[in-house]
């Protein structure tokens, strides 16, 4: 199931009105759907003493979307200075933010410490000595090494650049403690777009085992385990979504068992990005050209700069064709943008209704890693973003890029060095 039937039912009847007012292309996000998934997540883990989702900001870094997350009670997972600034501009403070950086710079640390700081998630043992001021609460990202992975986007953890190895992990907490930390959490992220919930349950078990091991050696009681993001969504129409409710039941049972053995339980943190917003967004674009050479190419008014996933990962995004007069034949086509880059395609050899200019295409599941992955190659400008609100409005939440945005970095003070 790509975008939900309820999103379709809210969107399709009004799409004509929206496209004539705002003009294509645009991404549109479904507030009701995002809230529904947020509530599902809360409910699935409500049996655990304390649960918090830290929305992975990179998936859809739009302030209006982030405000929805805040209103559900979610925090934010940030990985860069600008993501920190974005969340703080919305009032997020301290333990409402986790900063999970990789290849962290001094500037990153300085920004993370501003405004009362945040939960610092260190990616390497060597960073302990580089943190300008060790916060009370510290977390490490754990890389478990050789382990079965669900798919190949994140790869085998042995080959992944992230985290602290198993060999280093106890020493990392020992050194952080020595530098003054006295509250602790642990984090891992070993999945990407994983549809098998048992893999996430195993990840929770792995961290619970690990904190028991660390506790035995260092007498550290962990406040939280963070199992990261990576919950998958079904992009293809014929596959099932992740069984969140069953995952919730099994993870809750692990926590109950842990409590029986240890007399306390940590909180459960999660940083889902894709699962929270992916299925609640769509890219709306108009057919502007039909071209028939060796294949039939349907040219649309959006390019891969609005949605990188098909070109980057060969990812499938489901497509619906909305036509004033539905055609009664289908054809096999490539759907293309206008970049001088042959990968600039939204679909390759896809069987779709016979299309004409001005038909509207709905490209599904663009609510995560869609607009945010965009870029300006070829001078291409990214489209606007709209929100379909719960009170039945289409609201612009980011305008389209304009040439002056593209040229903005060419405005600078002269700076040259005689050599
Ligand atoms: C990308 C990322 C996430 C979110 O991943 P999803 O697949 O969108 O759930 C969470 N945590 C970290 C550290 C990440 O890098």
PDB file of N, CA, C and O and ligand atoms in Angstrom, residues 56 58-59 77 79 100 121 141 162 187 189 191-193 228-231 271-275 368-369, ligand 1:
ATOM      1  N   UNK A  56      13.202  12.351  12.943  1.00  0.00           N
ATOM      2  CA  UNK A  56      14.448  12.591  12.205  1.00  0.00           C
ATOM      3  C   UNK A  56      14.222  13.745  11.231  1.00  0.00           C
ATOM      4  O   UNK A  56      13.640  13.573  10.160  1.00  0.00           O
ATOM      5  N   UNK A  58      15.855  15.414   9.126  1.00  0.00           N
ATOM      6  CA  UNK A  58      16.319  15.403   7.730  1.00  0.00           C
ATOM      7  C   UNK A  58      15.267  14.858   6.764  1.00  0.00           C
ATOM      8  O   UNK A  58      15.311  15.156   5.582  1.00  0.00           O
ATOM      9  N   UNK A  59      14.340  14.058   7.277  1.00  0.00           N
ATOM     10  CA  UNK A  59      13.348  13.446   6.399  1.00  0.00           C
ATOM     11  C   UNK A  59      12.420  14.500   5.778  1.00  0.00           C
ATOM     12  O   UNK A  59      12.059  14.396   4.607  1.00  0.00           O
ATOM     13  N   UNK A  77      15.431  14.684  16.146  1.00  0.00           N
ATOM     14  CA  UNK A  77      16.759  14.148  15.929  1.00  0.00           C
ATOM     15  C   UNK A  77      17.434  15.016  14.882  1.00  0.00           C
ATOM     16  O   UNK A  77      16.974  15.078  13.738  1.00  0.00           O
ATOM     17  N   UNK A  79      21.122  16.408  12.910  1.00  0.00           N
ATOM     18  CA  UNK A  79      22.471  15.962  12.545  1.00  0.00           C
ATOM     19  C   UNK A  79      23.350  17.085  12.026  1.00  0.00           C
ATOM     20  O   UNK A  79      24.447  16.821  11.545  1.00  0.00           O
ATOM     21  N   UNK A 100      22.682  13.786  16.732  1.00  0.00           N
ATOM     22  CA  UNK A 100      23.382  12.588  16.271  1.00  0.00           C
ATOM     23  C   UNK A 100      24.208  12.955  15.065  1.00  0.00           C
ATOM     24  O   UNK A 100      23.734  12.906  13.931  1.00  0.00           O
ATOM     25  N   UNK A 121      24.776  12.759  21.246  1.00  0.00           N
ATOM     26  CA  UNK A 121      24.952  11.354  20.887  1.00  0.00           C
ATOM     27  C   UNK A 121      26.288  11.237  20.162  1.00  0.00           C
ATOM     28  O   UNK A 121      26.395  11.606  18.993  1.00  0.00           O
ATOM     29  N   UNK A 141      26.551   6.332  20.055  1.00  0.00           N
ATOM     30  CA  UNK A 141      25.977   5.548  18.969  1.00  0.00           C
ATOM     31  C   UNK A 141      26.777   4.260  18.866  1.00  0.00           C
ATOM     32  O   UNK A 141      28.000   4.286  18.715  1.00  0.00           O
ATOM     33  N   UNK A 162      29.461   4.639  10.817  1.00  0.00           N
ATOM     34  CA  UNK A 162      28.854   5.163  12.041  1.00  0.00           C
ATOM     35  C   UNK A 162      29.254   4.408  13.302  1.00  0.00           C
ATOM     36  O   UNK A 162      29.480   3.204  13.283  1.00  0.00           O
ATOM     37  N   UNK A 187      22.483   4.484  21.922  1.00  0.00           N
ATOM     38  CA  UNK A 187      21.782   4.628  20.645  1.00  0.00           C
ATOM     39  C   UNK A 187      22.361   3.664  19.621  1.00  0.00           C
ATOM     40  O   UNK A 187      23.553   3.342  19.676  1.00  0.00           O
ATOM     41  N   UNK A 189      21.589   2.595  15.194  1.00  0.00           N
ATOM     42  CA  UNK A 189      20.745   2.748  13.995  1.00  0.00           C
ATOM     43  C   UNK A 189      21.303   1.786  12.983  1.00  0.00           C
ATOM     44  O   UNK A 189      22.309   2.046  12.347  1.00  0.00           O
ATOM     45  N   UNK A 191      19.207  -0.109  10.769  1.00  0.00           N
ATOM     46  CA  UNK A 191      18.215  -0.510   9.781  1.00  0.00           C
ATOM     47  C   UNK A 191      17.915   0.660   8.862  1.00  0.00           C
ATOM     48  O   UNK A 191      18.149   1.817   9.209  1.00  0.00           O
ATOM     49  N   UNK A 192      17.439   0.355   7.686  1.00  0.00           N
ATOM     50  CA  UNK A 192      16.938   1.385   6.794  1.00  0.00           C
ATOM     51  C   UNK A 192      15.781   0.811   5.995  1.00  0.00           C
ATOM     52  O   UNK A 192      15.915  -0.246   5.384  1.00  0.00           O
ATOM     53  N   UNK A 193      14.674   1.498   6.047  1.00  0.00           N
ATOM     54  CA  UNK A 193      13.469   1.058   5.350  1.00  0.00           C
ATOM     55  C   UNK A 193      13.197  -0.430   5.592  1.00  0.00           C
ATOM     56  O   UNK A 193      12.927  -1.181   4.656  1.00  0.00           O
ATOM     57  N   UNK A 228      16.888   4.083  17.197  1.00  0.00           N
ATOM     58  CA  UNK A 228      17.088   4.762  15.914  1.00  0.00           C
ATOM     59  C   UNK A 228      15.841   4.795  15.057  1.00  0.00           C
ATOM     60  O   UNK A 228      14.713   4.597  15.539  1.00  0.00           O
ATOM     61  N   UNK A 229      16.047   5.042  13.786  1.00  0.00           N
ATOM     62  CA  UNK A 229      14.935   5.047  12.833  1.00  0.00           C
ATOM     63  C   UNK A 229      15.008   3.786  12.001  1.00  0.00           C
ATOM     64  O   UNK A 229      15.444   2.744  12.487  1.00  0.00           O
ATOM     65  N   UNK A 230      14.596   3.898  10.763  1.00  0.00           N
ATOM     66  CA  UNK A 230      14.727   2.762   9.858  1.00  0.00           C
ATOM     67  C   UNK A 230      13.476   1.923   9.706  1.00  0.00           C
ATOM     68  O   UNK A 230      13.491   0.932   8.975  1.00  0.00           O
ATOM     69  N   UNK A 231      12.400   2.291  10.390  1.00  0.00           N
ATOM     70  CA  UNK A 231      11.140   1.570  10.167  1.00  0.00           C
ATOM     71  C   UNK A 231      10.718   1.797   8.716  1.00  0.00           C
ATOM     72  O   UNK A 231      10.698   2.924   8.238  1.00  0.00           O
ATOM     73  N   UNK A 271      13.797   7.232  16.556  1.00  0.00           N
ATOM     74  CA  UNK A 271      13.987   8.398  15.667  1.00  0.00           C
ATOM     75  C   UNK A 271      13.494   8.085  14.276  1.00  0.00           C
ATOM     76  O   UNK A 271      14.263   8.097  13.317  1.00  0.00           O
ATOM     77  N   UNK A 272      12.236   7.801  14.145  1.00  0.00           N
ATOM     78  CA  UNK A 272      11.706   7.497  12.822  1.00  0.00           C
ATOM     79  C   UNK A 272      11.552   8.768  12.006  1.00  0.00           C
ATOM     80  O   UNK A 272      11.071   9.777  12.514  1.00  0.00           O
ATOM     81  N   UNK A 273      11.954   8.682  10.782  1.00  0.00           N
ATOM     82  CA  UNK A 273      11.718   9.766   9.843  1.00  0.00           C
ATOM     83  C   UNK A 273      10.721   9.290   8.798  1.00  0.00           C
ATOM     84  O   UNK A 273       9.551   9.676   8.769  1.00  0.00           O
ATOM     85  N   UNK A 274      11.186   8.354   7.978  1.00  0.00           N
ATOM     86  CA  UNK A 274      10.393   7.828   6.875  1.00  0.00           C
ATOM     87  C   UNK A 274       9.016   7.337   7.312  1.00  0.00           C
ATOM     88  O   UNK A 274       8.001   7.644   6.686  1.00  0.00           O
ATOM     89  N   UNK A 275       8.988   6.553   8.403  1.00  0.00           N
ATOM     90  CA  UNK A 275       7.730   5.942   8.819  1.00  0.00           C
ATOM     91  C   UNK A 275       6.692   7.005   9.203  1.00  0.00           C
ATOM     92  O   UNK A 275       5.498   6.826   8.976  1.00  0.00           O
ATOM     93  N   UNK A 368       9.090  11.783   2.937  1.00  0.00           N
ATOM     94  CA  UNK A 368      10.372  11.670   3.641  1.00  0.00           C
ATOM     95  C   UNK A 368      11.483  11.519   2.619  1.00  0.00           C
ATOM     96  O   UNK A 368      11.346  10.759   1.657  1.00  0.00           O
ATOM     97  N   UNK A 369      12.577  12.231   2.836  1.00  0.00           N
ATOM     98  CA  UNK A 369      13.731  12.173   1.935  1.00  0.00           C
ATOM     99  C   UNK A 369      13.297  12.489   0.500  1.00  0.00           C
ATOM    100  O   UNK A 369      13.777  11.881  -0.455  1.00  0.00           O
TER     101      UNK A 369
HETATM  102  C1  LIG B   1      18.355   8.991   8.816  1.00  0.00           C
HETATM  103  C2  LIG B   1      18.359   8.755  10.268  1.00  0.00           C
HETATM  104  C3  LIG B   1      17.168   8.489  10.947  1.00  0.00           C
HETATM  105  C4  LIG B   1      15.849   8.337  10.253  1.00  0.00           C
HETATM  106  O1  LIG B   1      15.838   7.261   9.408  1.00  0.00           O
HETATM  107  P1  LIG B   1      14.441   6.807   8.727  1.00  0.00           P
HETATM  108  O2  LIG B   1      14.871   5.708   7.835  1.00  0.00           O
HETATM  109  O3  LIG B   1      13.942   8.005   8.008  1.00  0.00           O
HETATM  110  O4  LIG B   1      13.555   6.376   9.836  1.00  0.00           O
HETATM  111  C5  LIG B   1      17.219   8.345  12.314  1.00  0.00           C
HETATM  112  N1  LIG B   1      18.382   8.454  12.993  1.00  0.00           N
HETATM  113  C6  LIG B   1      19.548   8.707  12.380  1.00  0.00           C
HETATM  114  C7  LIG B   1      20.777   8.828  13.179  1.00  0.00           C
HETATM  115  C8  LIG B   1      19.584   8.870  10.993  1.00  0.00           C
HETATM  116  O5  LIG B   1      20.735   9.120  10.380  1.00  0.00           O
END
